Short mmCIF file of C-alpha atoms and ligand atoms in Angstrom, two decimals:
data_model
loop_
_atom_site.label_atom_id
_atom_site.label_comp_id
_atom_site.label_asym_id
_atom_site.label_seq_id
_atom_site.Cartn_x
_atom_site.Cartn_y
_atom_site.Cartn_z
CA MET Z 1 -39.32 114.49 189.87
CA LYS Z 2 -38.83 116.66 186.78
CA VAL Z 3 -35.94 115.46 184.67
CA ILE Z 4 -33.72 118.21 183.20
CA ASP Z 5 -32.28 116.55 180.12
CA LEU Z 6 -29.08 118.30 179.06
CA ARG Z 7 -27.58 115.31 177.21
CA SER Z 8 -28.21 116.78 173.77
CA ASP Z 9 -30.44 119.06 171.73
CA THR Z 10 -31.43 115.89 169.85
CA VAL Z 11 -33.83 115.11 172.73
CA THR Z 12 -36.12 118.00 171.76
CA LEU Z 13 -39.77 117.13 171.12
CA PRO Z 14 -41.80 118.52 168.21
CA THR Z 15 -43.88 121.63 168.93
CA PRO Z 16 -47.71 121.47 168.86
CA GLU Z 17 -47.59 123.46 165.59
CA MET Z 18 -45.27 120.86 164.07
CA ARG Z 19 -47.59 118.04 165.09
CA ARG Z 20 -50.53 119.81 163.47
CA ALA Z 21 -48.54 120.48 160.29
CA MET Z 22 -47.46 116.83 160.21
CA ALA Z 23 -51.03 115.57 160.55
CA GLU Z 24 -52.27 117.84 157.78
CA ALA Z 25 -49.31 117.55 155.39
CA GLU Z 26 -50.03 117.08 151.71
CA VAL Z 27 -47.95 114.07 150.62
CA GLY Z 28 -46.89 111.99 147.60
CA ASP Z 29 -44.17 109.52 146.65
CA ASP Z 30 -40.92 111.38 147.21
CA VAL Z 31 -38.77 108.80 145.41
CA TRP Z 32 -40.69 109.89 142.30
CA GLY Z 33 -40.23 113.54 143.33
CA GLU Z 34 -43.97 113.82 143.95
CA ASP Z 35 -44.20 114.89 147.57
CA PRO Z 36 -45.17 118.57 147.48
CA THR Z 37 -44.25 119.17 151.13
CA VAL Z 38 -40.76 117.70 150.69
CA ASN Z 39 -40.30 119.71 147.49
CA ARG Z 40 -41.27 122.86 149.36
CA LEU Z 41 -38.89 122.14 152.26
CA GLU Z 42 -36.01 121.39 149.87
CA ALA Z 43 -36.63 124.63 147.97
CA MET Z 44 -36.76 126.60 151.24
CA ALA Z 45 -33.53 125.00 152.49
CA ALA Z 46 -31.66 125.70 149.24
CA GLU Z 47 -32.84 129.29 149.29
CA ARG Z 48 -31.84 129.85 152.96
CA LEU Z 49 -28.41 128.31 152.47
CA GLY Z 50 -27.82 130.16 149.20
CA LYS Z 51 -27.40 126.97 147.16
CA GLU Z 52 -29.14 125.81 143.95
CA SER Z 53 -30.67 122.66 145.33
CA ALA Z 54 -31.28 120.59 148.47
CA LEU Z 55 -32.04 117.01 149.49
CA PHE Z 56 -34.04 115.85 152.53
CA THR Z 57 -32.22 113.05 154.33
CA ALA Z 58 -32.90 110.90 157.38
CA SER Z 59 -30.08 112.31 159.54
CA GLY Z 60 -26.97 114.45 159.76
CA THR Z 61 -24.88 111.30 159.52
CA MET Z 62 -26.63 110.36 156.27
CA SER Z 63 -26.13 113.84 154.81
CA ASN Z 64 -22.41 113.78 155.60
CA LEU Z 65 -22.08 110.27 154.19
CA LEU Z 66 -23.88 111.26 150.97
CA ALA Z 67 -21.55 114.24 150.60
CA VAL Z 68 -18.53 111.91 150.86
CA LEU Z 69 -20.02 109.35 148.46
CA THR Z 70 -20.88 112.07 145.95
CA TRP Z 71 -17.56 113.93 146.03
CA CYS Z 72 -15.20 110.95 146.36
CA ARG Z 73 -14.34 107.66 144.69
CA ARG Z 74 -13.05 104.46 146.36
CA GLY Z 75 -9.43 104.92 147.40
CA ASP Z 76 -9.75 108.69 147.80
CA GLU Z 77 -9.08 110.54 151.02
CA ILE Z 78 -10.90 113.27 152.98
CA VAL Z 79 -9.09 115.88 155.09
CA LEU Z 80 -11.03 116.74 158.24
CA GLY Z 81 -10.63 117.83 161.86
CA ASP Z 82 -9.49 115.22 164.36
CA GLN Z 83 -12.28 116.40 166.71
CA SER Z 84 -14.97 116.53 164.02
CA HIS Z 85 -18.21 114.61 164.28
CA MET Z 86 -17.52 113.04 160.89
CA CYS Z 87 -14.20 111.71 162.18
CA LEU Z 88 -15.25 110.63 165.67
CA ASN Z 89 -18.96 109.90 165.68
CA GLU Z 90 -20.12 108.60 162.31
CA VAL Z 91 -19.13 104.96 162.69
CA GLY Z 92 -16.37 105.21 160.11
CA GLY Z 93 -19.07 105.28 157.42
CA ALA Z 94 -16.92 107.00 154.81
CA SER Z 95 -14.43 104.13 154.85
CA ALA Z 96 -16.86 101.30 155.64
CA LEU Z 97 -19.37 102.24 152.95
CA GLY Z 98 -17.42 104.45 150.55
CA GLY Z 99 -13.91 102.99 150.62
CA VAL Z 100 -12.69 106.49 151.47
CA ALA Z 101 -9.82 107.06 153.93
CA TYR Z 102 -9.86 109.67 156.70
CA HIS Z 103 -6.95 112.10 156.96
CA PRO Z 104 -7.50 113.89 160.27
CA ILE Z 105 -5.60 117.08 161.11
CA PRO Z 106 -5.83 118.99 164.43
CA ASN Z 107 -8.83 121.14 165.22
CA ASP Z 108 -7.82 124.22 167.16
CA GLU Z 109 -9.76 125.13 170.35
CA GLY Z 110 -12.22 127.15 168.29
CA GLY Z 111 -13.08 124.20 166.02
CA CYS Z 112 -11.15 125.63 163.04
CA LEU Z 113 -8.58 123.98 160.80
CA ARG Z 114 -5.38 125.95 160.20
CA PRO Z 115 -5.09 126.69 156.48
CA GLU Z 116 -1.39 125.76 156.56
CA ASP Z 117 -2.26 122.32 158.02
CA VAL Z 118 -4.86 121.81 155.28
CA GLU Z 119 -2.30 122.82 152.65
CA ARG Z 120 0.19 120.31 154.05
CA ALA Z 121 -2.40 117.52 154.27
CA ILE Z 122 -3.47 117.78 150.64
CA ARG Z 123 -1.61 115.17 148.60
CA TRP Z 124 0.29 115.91 145.48
CA GLU Z 125 0.19 113.61 142.46
CA ASN Z 126 2.17 110.49 143.27
CA ILE Z 127 1.38 106.87 142.47
CA HIS Z 128 1.78 105.92 146.14
CA PHE Z 129 -0.78 108.37 147.48
CA PRO Z 130 -4.54 108.35 147.76
CA ARG Z 131 -6.13 111.34 146.04
CA THR Z 132 -7.39 114.11 148.36
CA ALA Z 133 -10.98 114.51 147.19
CA LEU Z 134 -12.66 116.59 149.90
CA VAL Z 135 -11.96 118.94 152.82
CA CYS Z 136 -14.56 118.97 155.61
CA LEU Z 137 -15.41 121.64 158.19
CA GLU Z 138 -17.95 121.72 161.04
CA ASN Z 139 -19.96 124.75 162.22
CA THR Z 140 -20.82 125.04 165.07
CA HIS Z 141 -18.17 122.66 166.30
CA ASN Z 142 -19.71 120.09 168.61
CA ARG Z 143 -16.60 118.63 170.30
CA CYS Z 144 -15.08 122.10 170.63
CA GLY Z 145 -17.99 123.23 172.81
CA GLY Z 146 -20.34 124.65 170.17
CA ALA Z 147 -17.62 126.98 168.83
CA VAL Z 148 -18.60 129.19 165.92
CA LEU Z 149 -16.62 129.46 162.68
CA THR Z 150 -16.92 132.88 161.05
CA PRO Z 151 -17.31 133.27 157.29
CA GLN Z 152 -13.62 134.29 157.25
CA ASP Z 153 -12.58 131.05 159.00
CA THR Z 154 -14.39 129.03 156.33
CA ARG Z 155 -13.07 131.16 153.49
CA ALA Z 156 -9.45 130.76 154.65
CA VAL Z 157 -9.71 126.96 154.42
CA ALA Z 158 -11.80 127.01 151.23
CA GLU Z 159 -9.23 129.18 149.47
CA VAL Z 160 -6.52 126.61 150.09
CA ALA Z 161 -8.73 123.69 149.03
CA HIS Z 162 -10.11 125.42 145.94
CA ARG Z 163 -6.65 126.52 144.80
CA ARG Z 164 -5.82 122.80 144.69
CA GLY Z 165 -9.11 121.97 142.93
CA ILE Z 166 -10.69 120.29 145.98
CA PRO Z 167 -14.29 120.91 147.12
CA VAL Z 168 -15.25 121.77 150.70
CA HIS Z 169 -18.10 120.14 152.59
CA LEU Z 170 -19.48 121.88 155.67
CA ASP Z 171 -21.15 119.83 158.39
CA GLY Z 172 -23.51 122.54 159.53
CA ALA Z 173 -25.60 120.33 161.82
CA ARG Z 174 -25.95 123.43 164.05
CA ILE Z 175 -25.21 126.14 161.47
CA PHE Z 176 -28.33 128.10 162.47
CA ASN Z 177 -26.87 128.41 165.98
CA ALA Z 178 -23.75 129.95 164.42
CA ALA Z 179 -25.81 132.34 162.28
CA VAL Z 180 -27.89 133.46 165.28
CA TYR Z 181 -24.75 133.93 167.38
CA LEU Z 182 -23.10 136.07 164.70
CA GLY Z 183 -26.33 137.82 163.72
CA ILE Z 184 -25.78 137.13 160.00
CA PRO Z 185 -27.74 135.22 157.33
CA VAL Z 186 -26.91 131.53 157.33
CA ALA Z 187 -26.06 131.76 153.60
CA GLU Z 188 -22.97 133.81 154.46
CA LEU Z 189 -21.65 130.92 156.52
CA ALA Z 190 -22.28 128.47 153.68
CA LYS Z 191 -21.03 130.67 150.84
CA ASP Z 192 -17.53 129.26 150.48
CA ALA Z 193 -18.55 125.63 150.99
CA ASP Z 194 -19.43 123.55 147.92
CA SER Z 195 -21.85 121.44 149.92
CA VAL Z 196 -23.39 122.00 153.33
CA CYS Z 197 -25.81 120.09 155.51
CA PHE Z 198 -27.87 121.15 158.49
CA CYS Z 199 -30.03 119.27 160.96
CA LEU Z 200 -33.69 119.83 161.72
CA SER Z 201 -33.69 117.40 164.61
CA LYS Z 202 -31.39 119.24 167.03
CA GLY Z 203 -32.05 122.78 168.26
CA LEU Z 204 -34.76 123.25 165.63
CA ALA Z 205 -36.77 120.55 167.46
CA CYS Z 206 -38.03 118.38 164.58
CA PRO Z 207 -38.42 114.66 165.20
CA VAL Z 208 -36.31 113.65 162.17
CA GLY Z 209 -34.30 115.03 159.31
CA SER Z 210 -31.44 116.90 157.79
CA LEU Z 211 -30.91 118.73 154.51
CA LEU Z 212 -27.93 118.45 152.22
CA CYS Z 213 -27.49 121.51 149.97
CA GLY Z 214 -25.31 122.23 146.95
CA SER Z 215 -25.34 122.70 143.19
CA LYS Z 216 -28.08 121.08 141.06
CA GLU Z 217 -25.60 118.60 139.66
CA PHE Z 218 -24.24 117.68 143.12
CA ILE Z 219 -27.72 117.14 144.58
CA LYS Z 220 -28.81 115.05 141.58
CA GLU Z 221 -25.92 112.68 142.24
CA ALA Z 222 -26.43 112.75 146.04
CA ARG Z 223 -30.07 111.77 145.41
CA ARG Z 224 -28.89 108.62 143.62
CA TRP Z 225 -26.58 107.80 146.54
CA ARG Z 226 -29.40 108.39 149.02
CA LYS Z 227 -31.42 105.75 147.16
CA ALA Z 228 -28.41 103.40 147.15
CA VAL Z 229 -28.05 103.54 150.94
CA GLY Z 230 -31.76 102.88 151.40
CA GLY Z 231 -32.66 106.46 152.23
CA GLY Z 232 -35.33 106.95 149.55
CA MET Z 233 -38.45 107.64 151.60
CA ARG Z 234 -41.98 107.71 150.26
CA GLN Z 235 -44.79 109.89 151.77
CA VAL Z 236 -42.18 111.67 153.84
CA GLY Z 237 -43.94 115.01 153.67
CA VAL Z 238 -45.29 114.08 157.12
CA LEU Z 239 -41.75 114.69 158.37
CA ALA Z 240 -40.85 117.54 156.03
CA ALA Z 241 -43.90 119.47 157.29
CA ALA Z 242 -42.24 119.79 160.69
CA GLY Z 243 -39.09 121.04 158.96
CA ILE Z 244 -40.99 123.87 157.31
CA VAL Z 245 -42.34 124.97 160.70
CA ALA Z 246 -38.79 124.74 162.09
CA LEU Z 247 -37.30 127.01 159.44
CA GLU Z 248 -40.13 129.52 159.82
CA LYS Z 249 -40.52 129.54 163.59
CA MET Z 250 -37.64 127.93 165.45
CA VAL Z 251 -34.50 129.70 164.27
CA ASP Z 252 -34.66 133.03 166.11
CA ARG Z 253 -35.41 131.39 169.46
CA LEU Z 254 -32.00 129.65 169.42
CA ALA Z 255 -30.74 132.87 171.07
CA GLU Z 256 -32.60 131.75 174.24
CA ASP Z 257 -30.67 128.48 174.24
CA HIS Z 258 -27.41 130.42 173.94
CA GLU Z 259 -28.40 132.69 176.83
CA ASN Z 260 -29.27 129.66 178.96
CA ALA Z 261 -25.95 128.01 178.08
CA ARG Z 262 -24.03 131.12 179.14
CA ARG Z 263 -25.89 131.22 182.49
CA LEU Z 264 -25.26 127.52 182.95
CA ALA Z 265 -21.55 127.90 182.18
CA LYS Z 266 -21.12 130.84 184.53
CA GLY Z 267 -22.85 128.95 187.33
CA LEU Z 268 -20.88 125.75 186.73
CA ALA Z 269 -17.57 127.63 186.77
CA GLY Z 270 -18.16 128.52 190.45
CA ILE Z 271 -18.84 124.94 191.56
CA PRO Z 272 -16.02 122.99 193.27
CA GLY Z 273 -14.49 120.22 191.15
CA ILE Z 274 -15.66 121.78 187.86
CA ARG Z 275 -13.22 123.38 185.43
CA LEU Z 276 -14.32 125.49 182.51
CA ASP Z 277 -13.89 128.93 181.01
CA PRO Z 278 -17.43 130.32 180.66
CA GLU Z 279 -16.17 133.01 178.29
CA ARG Z 280 -15.60 130.35 175.66
CA VAL Z 281 -19.27 129.35 175.51
CA GLN Z 282 -20.79 130.88 172.38
CA THR Z 283 -23.84 128.80 171.54
CA ASN Z 284 -25.79 125.97 173.21
CA ILE Z 285 -23.04 123.50 174.15
CA VAL Z 286 -21.18 123.58 177.47
CA ILE Z 287 -18.24 121.22 177.97
CA PHE Z 288 -16.43 121.05 181.29
CA ARG Z 289 -13.91 118.92 183.16
CA TRP Z 290 -14.93 117.13 186.36
CA THR Z 291 -11.97 116.80 188.73
CA GLY Z 292 -13.81 115.90 191.93
CA GLY Z 293 -13.74 112.07 191.63
CA PRO Z 294 -14.80 109.36 189.18
CA VAL Z 295 -16.70 111.05 186.36
CA GLN Z 296 -19.15 108.17 185.85
CA GLU Z 297 -20.14 108.36 189.52
CA PHE Z 298 -20.63 112.11 189.18
CA LEU Z 299 -22.95 111.57 186.19
CA ALA Z 300 -24.86 108.77 187.95
CA ARG Z 301 -25.42 110.98 191.00
CA LEU Z 302 -26.54 113.88 188.81
CA ALA Z 303 -29.03 111.56 187.11
CA GLU Z 304 -30.39 110.44 190.51
CA GLY Z 305 -31.03 114.12 191.22
CA GLY Z 306 -32.83 114.55 187.88
CA VAL Z 307 -30.08 116.18 185.81
CA LEU Z 308 -28.90 114.31 182.72
CA ALA Z 309 -25.56 115.16 181.11
CA SER Z 310 -23.34 113.18 178.75
CA TYR Z 311 -19.87 111.75 179.12
CA ILE Z 312 -17.60 112.61 176.21
CA GLY Z 313 -14.32 110.99 177.24
CA GLY Z 314 -11.47 111.66 179.68
CA ASP Z 315 -12.82 113.76 182.54
CA GLN Z 316 -15.12 115.72 180.22
CA VAL Z 317 -18.85 116.21 180.55
CA ARG Z 318 -21.20 117.88 178.06
CA MET Z 319 -24.42 119.77 178.73
CA VAL Z 320 -26.56 121.11 175.89
CA THR Z 321 -29.38 123.64 176.17
CA HIS Z 322 -32.42 123.46 173.88
CA TYR Z 323 -36.11 124.11 173.30
CA GLY Z 324 -37.09 121.82 176.21
CA ILE Z 325 -34.99 123.73 178.75
CA THR Z 326 -36.20 126.90 180.48
CA ALA Z 327 -34.28 129.56 182.44
CA GLN Z 328 -35.84 128.07 185.59
CA ASP Z 329 -34.42 124.64 184.66
CA ILE Z 330 -30.94 126.15 184.49
CA GLY Z 331 -31.24 127.48 188.05
CA ASP Z 332 -32.59 124.14 189.26
CA ALA Z 333 -29.88 122.16 187.43
CA LEU Z 334 -27.14 124.35 188.92
CA GLU Z 335 -28.50 123.74 192.44
CA SER Z 336 -28.53 119.99 191.84
CA VAL Z 337 -25.02 119.94 190.35
CA GLU Z 338 -23.67 122.02 193.23
CA ARG Z 339 -25.19 119.65 195.81
CA VAL Z 340 -23.65 116.56 194.16
CA ALA Z 341 -20.29 118.28 193.57
CA ARG Z 342 -19.96 119.49 197.17
CA ARG Z 343 -20.72 116.02 198.49
CA MET Z 344 -18.21 114.32 196.20
CA VAL Z 345 -15.45 116.90 196.63
CA GLY Z 346 -16.06 116.96 200.43
CA ALA Z 347 -15.88 113.15 200.62
CA GLY Z 348 -12.62 113.10 198.62
CA ALA Z 349 -10.94 115.80 200.73
N1 TLP P 401 -24.47 114.78 167.24
C1 TLP P 401 -25.04 114.08 168.36
C2 TLP P 401 -24.23 112.83 168.72
O1 TLP P 401 -24.01 112.06 167.61
C3 TLP P 401 -22.93 113.14 169.36
C4 TLP P 401 -25.13 115.01 169.54
O2 TLP P 401 -25.80 114.62 170.51
O3 TLP P 401 -24.55 116.10 169.49
N2 TLP P 401 -22.78 116.56 162.87
C5 TLP P 401 -22.69 117.05 164.11
C6 TLP P 401 -21.82 118.23 164.35
C7 TLP P 401 -23.43 116.49 165.15
O4 TLP P 401 -23.32 116.99 166.37
C8 TLP P 401 -24.26 115.37 164.88
C9 TLP P 401 -25.04 114.70 165.97
C10 TLP P 401 -24.31 114.90 163.56
C11 TLP P 401 -23.56 115.52 162.58
C12 TLP P 401 -25.13 113.70 163.17
O5 TLP P 401 -26.49 113.95 163.21
P1 TLP P 401 -27.54 112.74 163.34
O6 TLP P 401 -27.58 112.39 164.78
O7 TLP P 401 -28.79 113.34 162.81
O8 TLP P 401 -27.05 111.63 162.49
#
């Protein structure tokens, strides 16, 4: 039985071209700055994102953590969305490892923060308060169904933060999906952020890696923090080589994943027990509510039929399209989901 794995775009496997590039990569000791392949990837990333410098890290979580450690001191506070990955899914790293408090404010349905909420959340000088040291955004927004922030959305928040002298970090794990959706250069989406990270190991299909981008001074400091958290890697050009292939070859094809996600969402919307508005799906993430019985049973039955999806709390299920999923897989997955849904809804009626 073929398994259609829609749990995440992190399950993507490296392309044959990536494997070849990895095998042939020229390498050196990156802690000494001597890995030519890493240096090339970092230069490419900085150039694409329109920043002075970039740092190759082990994961999106590490990039976000390094941004917090670099911008903040112990006892400071970060303002971020209550549905953001940094808030919900990064093991509380900012506070556990950086002594930095989280100040979550509501994300709207489109993954944005309202500038007036950001303004209100920023502390004024008072001996009782932590200092607000960073405002964080996420684009695309994972928990808000892959929603895209426009350059204007980012600018509106950055204007408030910058007026108060506070930098903005953008978790752009899937920022290339946003750029492809909007049909604009990724640098436009990063322009108003002081630091930005993106992942190679999601839709871009690399086995490992993320890049943190910002000013020369910021990256120099983030590089020290990367070493401190044990993230200084040595002949890591073997991984960076895949990243170079990803940036050159894997960005434009994200449009296919978006097309597949739209087809998936439209099909799901017609299945009994499933609630979602397919018009809201912009990129490669589809989140829906399952109202036809226990959600864990629904997921277990889907898995028995060869369709893997993930549970994200309440009655919500997430499906993500990616390089490993074809248009044919979408049709097959929809048939399987419909079969399970009809049985469960029929049994409950
Ligand atoms: N997201 C993963 C899980 O952790 C939920 C996924 O399957 O979507 N920022 C955003 C917006 C992310 O979605 C993720 C990963 C990260 C950061 C962290 O990246 P990694 O997994 O490389 O640490």
